[in-house]
XYZ file of C-alpha atoms in Angstrom:
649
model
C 13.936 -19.296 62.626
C 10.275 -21.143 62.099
C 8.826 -17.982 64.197
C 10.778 -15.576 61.645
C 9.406 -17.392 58.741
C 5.959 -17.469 60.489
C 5.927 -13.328 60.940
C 6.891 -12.710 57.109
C 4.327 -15.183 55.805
C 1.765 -13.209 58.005
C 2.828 -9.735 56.803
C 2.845 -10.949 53.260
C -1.235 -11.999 53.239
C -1.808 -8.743 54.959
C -0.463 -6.722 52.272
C -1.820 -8.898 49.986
C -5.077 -8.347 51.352
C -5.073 -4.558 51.661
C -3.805 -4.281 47.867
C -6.996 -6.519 47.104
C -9.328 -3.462 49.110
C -7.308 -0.234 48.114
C -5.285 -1.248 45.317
C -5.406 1.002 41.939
C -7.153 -1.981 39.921
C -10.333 -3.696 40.279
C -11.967 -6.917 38.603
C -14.728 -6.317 35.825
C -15.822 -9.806 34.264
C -13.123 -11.476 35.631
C -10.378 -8.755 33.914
C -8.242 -6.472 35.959
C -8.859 -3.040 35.528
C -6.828 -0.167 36.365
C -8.902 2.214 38.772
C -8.879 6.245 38.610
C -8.485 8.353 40.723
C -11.740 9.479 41.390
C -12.782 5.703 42.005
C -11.331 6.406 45.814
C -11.263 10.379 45.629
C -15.004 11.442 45.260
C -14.692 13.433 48.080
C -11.529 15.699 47.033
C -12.860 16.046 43.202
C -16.379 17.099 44.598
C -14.576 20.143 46.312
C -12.309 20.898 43.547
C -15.245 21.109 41.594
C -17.226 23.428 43.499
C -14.918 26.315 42.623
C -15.865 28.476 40.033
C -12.968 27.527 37.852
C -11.733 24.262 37.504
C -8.029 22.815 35.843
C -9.157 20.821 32.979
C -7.942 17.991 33.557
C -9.902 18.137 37.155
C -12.679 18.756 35.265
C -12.680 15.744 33.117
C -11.752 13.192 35.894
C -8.342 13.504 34.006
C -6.124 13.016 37.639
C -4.128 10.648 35.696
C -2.754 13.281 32.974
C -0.661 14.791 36.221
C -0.529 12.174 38.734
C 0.671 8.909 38.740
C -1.627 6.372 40.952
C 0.101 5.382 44.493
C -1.521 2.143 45.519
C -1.250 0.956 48.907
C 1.767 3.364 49.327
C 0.174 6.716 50.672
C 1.044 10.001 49.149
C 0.820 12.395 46.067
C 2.673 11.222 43.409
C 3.276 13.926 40.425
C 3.991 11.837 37.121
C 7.230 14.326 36.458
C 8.808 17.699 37.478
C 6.732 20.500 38.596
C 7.899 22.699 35.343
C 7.767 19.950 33.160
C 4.249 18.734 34.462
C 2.994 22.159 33.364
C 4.972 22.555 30.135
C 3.709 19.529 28.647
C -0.013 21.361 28.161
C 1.105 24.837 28.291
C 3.802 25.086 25.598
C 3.644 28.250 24.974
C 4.187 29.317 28.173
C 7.804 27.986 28.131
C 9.017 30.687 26.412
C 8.116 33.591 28.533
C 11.642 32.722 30.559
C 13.923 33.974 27.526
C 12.314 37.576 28.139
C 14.563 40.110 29.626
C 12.451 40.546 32.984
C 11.133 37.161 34.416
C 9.244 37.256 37.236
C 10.589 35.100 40.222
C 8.064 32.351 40.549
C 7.513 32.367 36.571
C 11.969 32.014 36.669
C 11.851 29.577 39.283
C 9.222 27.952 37.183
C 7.190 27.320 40.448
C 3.912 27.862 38.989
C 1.697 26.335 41.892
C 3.004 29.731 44.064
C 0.246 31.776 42.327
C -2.141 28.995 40.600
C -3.989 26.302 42.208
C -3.426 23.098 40.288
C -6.970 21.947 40.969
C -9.694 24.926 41.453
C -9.856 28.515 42.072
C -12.883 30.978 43.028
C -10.890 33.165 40.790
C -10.099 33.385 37.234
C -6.848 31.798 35.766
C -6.980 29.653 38.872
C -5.140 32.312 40.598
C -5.089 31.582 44.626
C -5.989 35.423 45.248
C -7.512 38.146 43.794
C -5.866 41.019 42.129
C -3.494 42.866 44.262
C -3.955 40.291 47.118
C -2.498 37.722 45.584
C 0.691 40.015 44.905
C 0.782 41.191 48.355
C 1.835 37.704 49.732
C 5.264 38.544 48.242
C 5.297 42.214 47.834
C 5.316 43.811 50.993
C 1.689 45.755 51.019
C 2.232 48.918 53.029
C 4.293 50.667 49.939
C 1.333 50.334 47.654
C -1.348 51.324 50.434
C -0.306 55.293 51.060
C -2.691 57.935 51.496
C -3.292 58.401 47.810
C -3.317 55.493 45.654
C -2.937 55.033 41.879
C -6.409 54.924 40.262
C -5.333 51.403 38.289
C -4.340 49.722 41.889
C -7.354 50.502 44.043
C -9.807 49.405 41.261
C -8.337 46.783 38.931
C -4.993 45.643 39.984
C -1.452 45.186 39.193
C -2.179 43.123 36.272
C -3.277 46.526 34.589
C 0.148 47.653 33.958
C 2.394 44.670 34.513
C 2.704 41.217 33.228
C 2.402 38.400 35.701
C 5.159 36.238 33.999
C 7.458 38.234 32.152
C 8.454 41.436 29.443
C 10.847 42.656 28.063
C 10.478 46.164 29.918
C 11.465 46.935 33.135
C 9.118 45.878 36.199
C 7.475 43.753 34.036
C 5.640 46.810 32.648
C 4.024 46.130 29.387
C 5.740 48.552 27.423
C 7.947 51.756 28.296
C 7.075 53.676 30.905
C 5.626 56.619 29.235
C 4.002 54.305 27.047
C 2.497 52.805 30.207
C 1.236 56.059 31.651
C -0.486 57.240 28.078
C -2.921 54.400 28.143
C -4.544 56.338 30.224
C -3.262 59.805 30.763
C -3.761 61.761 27.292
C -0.210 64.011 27.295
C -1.846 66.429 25.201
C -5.141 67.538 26.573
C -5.241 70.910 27.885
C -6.114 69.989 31.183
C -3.269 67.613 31.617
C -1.239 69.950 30.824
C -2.875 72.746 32.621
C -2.045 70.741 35.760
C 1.830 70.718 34.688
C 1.960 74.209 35.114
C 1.527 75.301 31.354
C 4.235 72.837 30.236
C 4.313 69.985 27.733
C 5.775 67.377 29.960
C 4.832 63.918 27.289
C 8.236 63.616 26.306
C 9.238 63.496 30.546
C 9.713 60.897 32.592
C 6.480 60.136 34.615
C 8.053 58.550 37.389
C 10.497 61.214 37.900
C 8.158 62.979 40.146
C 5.048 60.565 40.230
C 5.298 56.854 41.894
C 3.385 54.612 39.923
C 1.665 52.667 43.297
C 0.719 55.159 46.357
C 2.124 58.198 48.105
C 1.637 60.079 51.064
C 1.168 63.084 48.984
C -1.161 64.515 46.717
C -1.121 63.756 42.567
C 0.905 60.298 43.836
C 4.339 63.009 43.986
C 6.856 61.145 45.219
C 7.810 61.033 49.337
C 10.363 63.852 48.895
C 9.783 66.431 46.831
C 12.537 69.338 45.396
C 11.085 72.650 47.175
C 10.189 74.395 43.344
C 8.079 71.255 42.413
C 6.005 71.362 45.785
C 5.572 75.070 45.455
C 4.417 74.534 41.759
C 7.141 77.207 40.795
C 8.643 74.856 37.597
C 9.429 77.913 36.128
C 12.432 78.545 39.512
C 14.374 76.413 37.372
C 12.639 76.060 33.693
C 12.041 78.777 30.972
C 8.788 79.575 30.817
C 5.747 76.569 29.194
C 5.522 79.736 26.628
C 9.210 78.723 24.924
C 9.221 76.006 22.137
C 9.789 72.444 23.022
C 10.431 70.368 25.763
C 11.094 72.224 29.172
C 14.474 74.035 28.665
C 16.712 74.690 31.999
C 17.578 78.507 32.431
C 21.148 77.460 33.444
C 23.467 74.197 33.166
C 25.067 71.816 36.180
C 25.473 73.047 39.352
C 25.130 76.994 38.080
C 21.327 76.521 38.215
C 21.734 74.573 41.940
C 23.497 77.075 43.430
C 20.765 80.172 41.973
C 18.894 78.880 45.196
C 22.035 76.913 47.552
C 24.277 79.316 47.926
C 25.197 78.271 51.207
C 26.109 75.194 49.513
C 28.842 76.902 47.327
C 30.957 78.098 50.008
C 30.138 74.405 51.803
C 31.290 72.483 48.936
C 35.011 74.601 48.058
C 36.764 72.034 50.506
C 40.428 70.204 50.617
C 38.259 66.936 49.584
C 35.577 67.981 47.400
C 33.283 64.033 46.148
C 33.878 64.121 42.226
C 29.967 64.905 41.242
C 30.421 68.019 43.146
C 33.872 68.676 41.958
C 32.074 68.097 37.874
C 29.510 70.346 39.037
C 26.911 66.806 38.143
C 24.372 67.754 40.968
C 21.754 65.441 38.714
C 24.033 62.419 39.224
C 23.005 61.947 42.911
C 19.750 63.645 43.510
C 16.586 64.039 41.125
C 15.467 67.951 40.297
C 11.825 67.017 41.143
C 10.882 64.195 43.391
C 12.037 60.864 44.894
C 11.112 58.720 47.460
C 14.364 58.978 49.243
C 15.727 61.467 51.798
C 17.497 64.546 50.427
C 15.900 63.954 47.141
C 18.782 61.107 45.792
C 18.270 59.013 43.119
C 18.438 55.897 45.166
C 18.868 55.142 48.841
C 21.870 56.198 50.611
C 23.959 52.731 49.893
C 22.249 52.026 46.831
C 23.297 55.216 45.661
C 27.339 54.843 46.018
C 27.587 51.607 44.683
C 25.882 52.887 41.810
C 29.379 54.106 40.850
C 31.722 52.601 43.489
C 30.727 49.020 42.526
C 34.077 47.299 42.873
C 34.105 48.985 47.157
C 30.847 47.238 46.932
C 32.205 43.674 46.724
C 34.669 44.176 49.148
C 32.160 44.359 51.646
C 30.931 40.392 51.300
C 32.615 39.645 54.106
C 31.923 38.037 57.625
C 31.507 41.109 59.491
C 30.360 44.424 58.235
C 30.571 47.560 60.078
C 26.925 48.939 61.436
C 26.477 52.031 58.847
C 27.972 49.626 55.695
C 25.259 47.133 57.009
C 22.529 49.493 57.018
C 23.833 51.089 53.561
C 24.342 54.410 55.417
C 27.707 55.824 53.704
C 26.958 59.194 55.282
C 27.338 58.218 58.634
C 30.552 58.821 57.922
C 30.885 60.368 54.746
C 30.060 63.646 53.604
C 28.584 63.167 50.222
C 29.434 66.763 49.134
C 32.908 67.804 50.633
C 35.416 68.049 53.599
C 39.020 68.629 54.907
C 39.190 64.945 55.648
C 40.502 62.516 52.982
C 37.794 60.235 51.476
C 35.474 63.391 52.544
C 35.292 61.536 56.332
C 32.748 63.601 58.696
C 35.841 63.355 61.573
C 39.312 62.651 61.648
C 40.246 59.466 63.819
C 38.250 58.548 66.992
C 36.140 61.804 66.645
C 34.700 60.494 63.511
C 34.236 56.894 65.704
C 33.410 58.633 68.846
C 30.217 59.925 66.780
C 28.466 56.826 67.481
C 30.608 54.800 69.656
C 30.724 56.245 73.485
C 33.785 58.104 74.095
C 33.583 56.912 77.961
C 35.040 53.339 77.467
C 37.893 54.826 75.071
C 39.194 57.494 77.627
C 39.568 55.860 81.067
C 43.197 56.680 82.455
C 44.818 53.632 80.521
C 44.848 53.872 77.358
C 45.580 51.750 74.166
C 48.377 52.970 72.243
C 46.437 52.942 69.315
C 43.248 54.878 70.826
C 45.880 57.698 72.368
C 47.006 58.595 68.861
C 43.514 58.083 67.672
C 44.382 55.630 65.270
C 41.157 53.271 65.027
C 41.878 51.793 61.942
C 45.262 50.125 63.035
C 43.292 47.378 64.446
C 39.117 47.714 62.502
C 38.466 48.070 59.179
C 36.303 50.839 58.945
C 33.755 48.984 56.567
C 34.227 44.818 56.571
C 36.454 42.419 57.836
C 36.403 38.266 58.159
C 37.599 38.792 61.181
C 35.526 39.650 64.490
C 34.382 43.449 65.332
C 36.034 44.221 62.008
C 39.740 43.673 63.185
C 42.320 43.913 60.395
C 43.525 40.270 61.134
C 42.684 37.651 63.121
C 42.857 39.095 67.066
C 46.081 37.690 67.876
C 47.949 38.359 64.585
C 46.171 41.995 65.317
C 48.247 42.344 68.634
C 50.773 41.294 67.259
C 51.589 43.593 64.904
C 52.638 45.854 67.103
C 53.361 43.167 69.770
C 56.419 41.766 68.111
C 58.759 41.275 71.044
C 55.765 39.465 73.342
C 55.046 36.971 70.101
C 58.773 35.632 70.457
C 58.652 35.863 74.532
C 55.576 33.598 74.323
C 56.745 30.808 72.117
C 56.813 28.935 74.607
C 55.934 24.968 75.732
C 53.190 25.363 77.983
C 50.907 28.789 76.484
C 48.106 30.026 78.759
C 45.422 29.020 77.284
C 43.623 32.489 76.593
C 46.872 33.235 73.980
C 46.757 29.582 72.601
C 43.345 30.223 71.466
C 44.056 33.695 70.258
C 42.128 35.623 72.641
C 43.961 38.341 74.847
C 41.168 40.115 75.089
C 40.362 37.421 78.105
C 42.575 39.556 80.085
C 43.294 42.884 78.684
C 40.370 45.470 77.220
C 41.915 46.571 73.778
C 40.859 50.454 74.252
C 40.881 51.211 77.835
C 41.033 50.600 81.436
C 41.562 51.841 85.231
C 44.880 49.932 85.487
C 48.010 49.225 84.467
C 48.629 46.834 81.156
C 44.904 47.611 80.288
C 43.683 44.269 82.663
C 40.259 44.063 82.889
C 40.328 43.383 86.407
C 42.856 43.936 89.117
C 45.523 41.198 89.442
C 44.553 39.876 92.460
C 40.959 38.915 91.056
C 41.299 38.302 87.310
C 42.666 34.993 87.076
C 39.428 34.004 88.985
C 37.649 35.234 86.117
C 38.569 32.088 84.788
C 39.765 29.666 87.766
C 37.414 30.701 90.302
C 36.517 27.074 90.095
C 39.942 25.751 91.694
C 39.102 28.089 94.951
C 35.622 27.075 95.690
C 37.216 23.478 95.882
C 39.515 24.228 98.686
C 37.246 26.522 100.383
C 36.663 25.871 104.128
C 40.029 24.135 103.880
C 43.809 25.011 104.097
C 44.274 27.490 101.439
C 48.133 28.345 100.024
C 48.341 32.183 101.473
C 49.048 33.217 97.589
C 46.737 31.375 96.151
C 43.873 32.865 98.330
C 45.435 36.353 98.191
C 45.249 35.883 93.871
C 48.690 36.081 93.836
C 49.221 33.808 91.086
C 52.160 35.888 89.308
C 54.077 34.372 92.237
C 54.594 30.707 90.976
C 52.832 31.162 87.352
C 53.844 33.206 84.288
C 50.342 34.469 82.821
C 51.129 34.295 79.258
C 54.216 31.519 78.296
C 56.254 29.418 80.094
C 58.930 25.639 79.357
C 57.511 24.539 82.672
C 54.191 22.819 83.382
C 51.240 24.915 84.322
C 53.389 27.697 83.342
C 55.655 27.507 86.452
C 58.257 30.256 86.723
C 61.114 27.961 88.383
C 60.449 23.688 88.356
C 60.004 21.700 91.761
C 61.470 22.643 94.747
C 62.662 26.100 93.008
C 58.938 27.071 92.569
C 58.256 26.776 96.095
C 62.009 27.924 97.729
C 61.133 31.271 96.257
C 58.938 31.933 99.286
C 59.994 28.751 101.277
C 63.492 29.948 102.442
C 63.478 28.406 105.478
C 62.496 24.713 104.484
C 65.783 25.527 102.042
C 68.466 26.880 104.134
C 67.258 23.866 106.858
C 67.221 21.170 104.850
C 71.096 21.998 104.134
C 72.005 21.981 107.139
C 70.172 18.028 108.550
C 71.542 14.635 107.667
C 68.750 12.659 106.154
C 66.218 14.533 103.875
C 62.657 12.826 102.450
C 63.077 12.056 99.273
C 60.190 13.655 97.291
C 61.802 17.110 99.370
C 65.781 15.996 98.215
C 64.574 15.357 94.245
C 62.807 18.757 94.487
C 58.949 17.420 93.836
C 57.202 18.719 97.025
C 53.607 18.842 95.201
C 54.403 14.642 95.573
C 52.856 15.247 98.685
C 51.324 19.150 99.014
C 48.490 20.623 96.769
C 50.244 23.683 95.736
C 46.375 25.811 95.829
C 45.146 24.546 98.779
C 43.386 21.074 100.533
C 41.063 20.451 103.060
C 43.526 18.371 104.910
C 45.745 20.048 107.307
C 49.561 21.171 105.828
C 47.706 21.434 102.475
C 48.752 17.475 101.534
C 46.883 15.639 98.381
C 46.191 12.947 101.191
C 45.085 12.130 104.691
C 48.864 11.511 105.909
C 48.424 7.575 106.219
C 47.431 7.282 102.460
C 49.949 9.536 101.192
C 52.825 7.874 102.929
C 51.703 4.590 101.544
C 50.803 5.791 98.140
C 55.143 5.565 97.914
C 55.927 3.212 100.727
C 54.124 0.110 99.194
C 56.002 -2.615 100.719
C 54.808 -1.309 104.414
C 51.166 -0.960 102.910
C 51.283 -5.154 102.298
C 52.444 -5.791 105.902
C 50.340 -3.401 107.144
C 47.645 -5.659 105.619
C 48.871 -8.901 106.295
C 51.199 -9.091 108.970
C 49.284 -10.246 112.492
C 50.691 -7.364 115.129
C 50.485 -3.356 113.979
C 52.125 -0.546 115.752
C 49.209 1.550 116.158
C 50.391 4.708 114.949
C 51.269 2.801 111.509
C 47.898 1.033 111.847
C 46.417 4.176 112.437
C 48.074 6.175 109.531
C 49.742 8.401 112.173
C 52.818 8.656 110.675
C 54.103 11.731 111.740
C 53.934 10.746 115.445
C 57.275 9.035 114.772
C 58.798 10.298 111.770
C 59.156 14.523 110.357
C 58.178 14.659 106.809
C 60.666 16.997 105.576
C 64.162 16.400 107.171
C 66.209 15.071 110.650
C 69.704 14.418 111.827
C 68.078 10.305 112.438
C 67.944 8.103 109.765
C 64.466 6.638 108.722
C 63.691 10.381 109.386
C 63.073 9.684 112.724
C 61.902 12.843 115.355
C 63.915 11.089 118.108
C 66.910 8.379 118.552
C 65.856 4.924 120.541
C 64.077 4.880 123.611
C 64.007 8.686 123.164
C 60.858 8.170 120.563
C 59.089 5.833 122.149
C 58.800 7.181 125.554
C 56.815 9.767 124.055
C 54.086 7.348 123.841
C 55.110 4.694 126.269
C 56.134 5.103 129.935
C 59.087 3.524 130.226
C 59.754 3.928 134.453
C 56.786 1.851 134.941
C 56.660 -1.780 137.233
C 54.648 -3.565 134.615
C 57.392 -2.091 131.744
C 60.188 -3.273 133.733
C 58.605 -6.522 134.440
C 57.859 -7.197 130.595
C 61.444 -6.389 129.834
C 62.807 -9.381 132.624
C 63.741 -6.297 135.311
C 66.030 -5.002 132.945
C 66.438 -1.212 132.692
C 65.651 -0.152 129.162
C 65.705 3.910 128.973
C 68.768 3.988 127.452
C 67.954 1.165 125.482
C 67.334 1.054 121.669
C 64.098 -0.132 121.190
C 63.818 -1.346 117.770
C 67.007 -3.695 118.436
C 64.098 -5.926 119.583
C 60.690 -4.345 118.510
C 59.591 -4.036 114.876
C 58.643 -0.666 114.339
C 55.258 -0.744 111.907
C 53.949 -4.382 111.840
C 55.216 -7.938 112.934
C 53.909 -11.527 113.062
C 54.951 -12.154 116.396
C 53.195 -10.827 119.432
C 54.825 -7.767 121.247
C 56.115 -6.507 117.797
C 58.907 -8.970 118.026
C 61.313 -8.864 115.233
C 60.888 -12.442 113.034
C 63.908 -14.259 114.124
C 65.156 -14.104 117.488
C 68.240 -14.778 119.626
C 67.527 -18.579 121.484
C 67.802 -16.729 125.384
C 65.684 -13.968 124.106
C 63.310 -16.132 122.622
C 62.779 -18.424 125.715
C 62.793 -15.561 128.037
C 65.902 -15.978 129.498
C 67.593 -12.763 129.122
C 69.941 -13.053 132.418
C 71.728 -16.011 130.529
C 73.810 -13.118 128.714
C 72.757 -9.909 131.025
């Protein structure tokens, strides 16, 4: 306790101590003063103020105005919120969020993301310049093409858009047009000489021009219509010559099919996609130039959802098929028309066998549901919460069809693989080489799981079955009211194969008792052991693991028969079933002259001259243990005992 007491005290002057060297207040005239910052900071505010712009309050030695001093506790300290912090100064600033297009970091109100709070080398404190600055967000490679905007390889982004927000689109600073005509004059002949003769002001720019870089000349878009990049605008226009804005020289799909007329024909199918049907060509793809394939409005995905926005949703789930993933409708879609409901590319498999390999669906087994070329019964062809897109969870998916097996296994003891849900452990759901669509032949596919349980028993004495991978022989594989999903219980189990222990069991007097109440794996591993006769126990241990009482004498008594001593049992007794009680392999004198000579001068002298092969020897000997030398039973008849056996013989 005085040691405890001792330790604080000591911590207590050393703190008091430190906050007396690099505490925030210091002594002048005998007053405490509260330090600044820059009292202990010289070195940070002499880099900060190298920059070439400074934060004001950096400049004035104002730390204070955002940070709140930290003492003897290390770290930076901001006096409130980040967005707050920066509010309180820059008021107007706050209201830049209730514009219709916020930029994220301005939204987030994380300002420090593009300002340094301190000092900059550039102007507004920005931490980059110009278009470097927005390419640690944006990624750079769109707006570095081949042939870049005039505004973005010499000034910036900040040209056109606004850094924090608008109430245009793309944080533009007005409408696009309106954009474009700070620089571009619409009506000067040369602009419009290189529009082919047309008046194109009242167009949209960006309908054949991207605003950043392209791979192309004049910034035209990735993909451009074939009349655009031949400069032949009047293909599809009436001539720059006519009044106006450009006027088409025929409406919808009329003017398309001037040029596709392969298309026509393509398009007059059972399922015809309702653009094409309403002759709306302009509703997917853009008359002059886009930067997606085929010329479409948007990217493939993109595109649908643009009308099919409630399909859209249904696709938040867990698992998404590849193509919905990668927004690629078409993979299996024809966006125009076909004999195929929902305009499908295939019917069945052949529309799946278009990216998935028809090999592992057509081996000489196969799934009911593959044969008829029904995918769908078991994936959803776009999302699912359930793995590899099944319809339900795997084992409700087997069992819709399944509905007999789902009653057969309702079971006690359920192999673990169905338990779990998973009987695709076992059985390949398209197709397979053999029968019930295993994954591997009988004989080897419980090892798939169990190989475990044979590498114990290896070297040892393995149960024929068991070693062959005969399991189906004592086990049901999917359900069972046994244990371990036994076919039969006990002794039934094994007299399936084990006729002969059966019928001869019937026919003897006395019968062990684990073999008469039917529980032979009391003393047999039903796999395998490394102890001969495939027993859970050297035979001395296993007979004593029941006989208990002969296991204390065996301990204590004095005298021990050396075959019980020796755990050699079965030298004396069978372990199934005899016409002798105790279970004995011979009557009397009959067993023990199997060990013991019994014609012998020095037997005959022991036993007072008297002739003992017809004899019963356990009328006198004990036949495990005794106290008394010889294996002499505990109490003893009074001529016997002194040795005088010719008193009575």
């Amino acid at each position: 306790m005085k040691l405890t007491k001792a330790l604080s005290y000591s911590l207590l002057l050393v703190v008091i101590i430190l906050m007396g060297t690099v505490s925030c207040e210091k002594r002048i005239r005998g007053r405490l003063v509260k330090k600044k910052c820059i009292d202990c900071h010289q070195e940070e505010a002499k880099q900060f103020k190298a920059a070439k712009v400074t934060h004001s309050p950096v400049s004035k030695n104002e730390c204070e105005a955002c940070h709140r001093p930290h003492g003897v506790i290390g770290g930076v300290y901001l006096k409130s919120s980040e967005r707050e912090l920066c509010y309180a100064c820059h008021k107007d600033s706050k209201d830049m969020v209730n514009k219709k297009h916020v930029h994220a970091p301005a939204k987030e109100e994380k300002c420090v993301s593009c300002h340094n709070p301190h000092s900059s080398m550039n102007k507004n404190l920005l931490k980059g310049k110009g278009s470097e600055l927005c390419f640690i967000c944006h990624k750079e490679n769109v707006y570095t093409r081949k042939t870049l905007h005039a505004p973005l390889s010499t000034k910036g982004c900040l040209v056109c858009h606004d850094a924090h927000a608008s109430d245009y689109e793309q944080h533009l600073f007005g409408k696009k047009n309106n954009v474009c005509v700070k620089c571009h004059d619409f009506k000067k002949s040369n602009f419009i000489k290189g529009h082919m003769g047309y008046k194109v002001g009242e167009s949209s720019c960006v309908s054949c021009h991207t605003s950043h870089s392209s791979s192309n000349p004049k910034l035209l878009r990735e993909f451009i219509h074939a009349p655009l990049d031949k400069s032949e605008c009047s293909a599809c226009h009436h001539p720059p010559e006519s009044t106006g804005p450009p006027k088409l020289k025929e409406k919808g799909d009329r003017l398309c099919y001037g040029c596709h007329t392969e298309n026509q024909a393509a398009f007059t199918k059972a399922h015809i996609h309702a653009p094409v049907k309403e002759g709306n060509c302009l509703s997917c793809h853009s008359p002059h130039a886009t930067d997606n394939k085929h010329i479409t409005l948007l990217s493939d995905g993109k595109l649908c959802y643009s009308c099919h926005k409630k399909t859209k949703e249904t696709f938040k789930k867990n698992y998404v098929h590849k193509p919905i993933k990668e927004n690629d409708c078409t993979a299996c879609h024809n966006p125009h028309a076909s004999n195929n409901e929902y305009e499908l590319k295939g019917v069945g498999k052949t529309l799946c066998f278009r990216c998935h390999k028809e090999d592992a669906f057509s081996r000489s087994n196969i799934h009911e549901p593959i044969k008829k070329g029904n995918c769908v019964a078991c994936h959803n062809p776009h999302a699912s919460d359930n793995k590899f897109e099944l319809q339900q969870a795997e084992l409700e998916q087997c069992y819709t069809c399944h509905q007999k097996e789902r009653m057969r296994f309702d079971r006690v003891n359920i192999h673990t693989s169905i338990r779990i849900g998973r009987c695709v452990v076992c059985h390949n759901p398209h197709s397979t080489d053999r029968k019930r669509l295993l994954i591997q032949s009988k004989k080897r596919l419980c090892f798939k799981c169990h190989q475990g349980m044979l590498d114990e028993v290896k070297g040892g004495i393995v149960h024929p079955s068991f070693k062959k991978g005969e399991c189906l022989i004592c086990h049901d594989e999917h359900a069972s009211d046994n244990d371990f999903q036994l076919i039969e219980t006990g002794k039934e189990n094994c007299y399936r194969c084990h006729t002969g222990i059966q019928a001869s069991s019937k026919k003897k007097k006395y019968n062990h008792t684990p073999l008469k109440q039917g529980e032979c794996t009391t003393c047999h591993n039903p796999h395998g052991s490394k102890i001969k006769g495939q027993l859970n126990r050297p035979v001395g241990g296993l007979c004593l693991s029941c006989h208990t009482d002969l296991e204390d004498h065996i301990e204590k008594d004095t005298h021990k028969h050396s075959p019980a001593k020796e755990g050699r049992c079965l030298k004396c007794h069978s372990p199934h079933y005899t016409n002798t009680e105790g279970l004995l392999v011979a009557k009397g004198a009959g067993l023990c002259k199997n060990c013991h000579n019994l014609g012998t001068s020095v037997m005959a002298t022991s036993h007072g001259r008297i002739a003992i092969s017809g004899s019963d020897c356990i009328g006198c000997h004990e036949s495990h243990t005794s106290k008394n030398k010889g294996l002499l039973h505990e109490v003893l008849h009074g001529p016997f005992k002194d040795g005088n056996c010719t008193a009575c013989h």
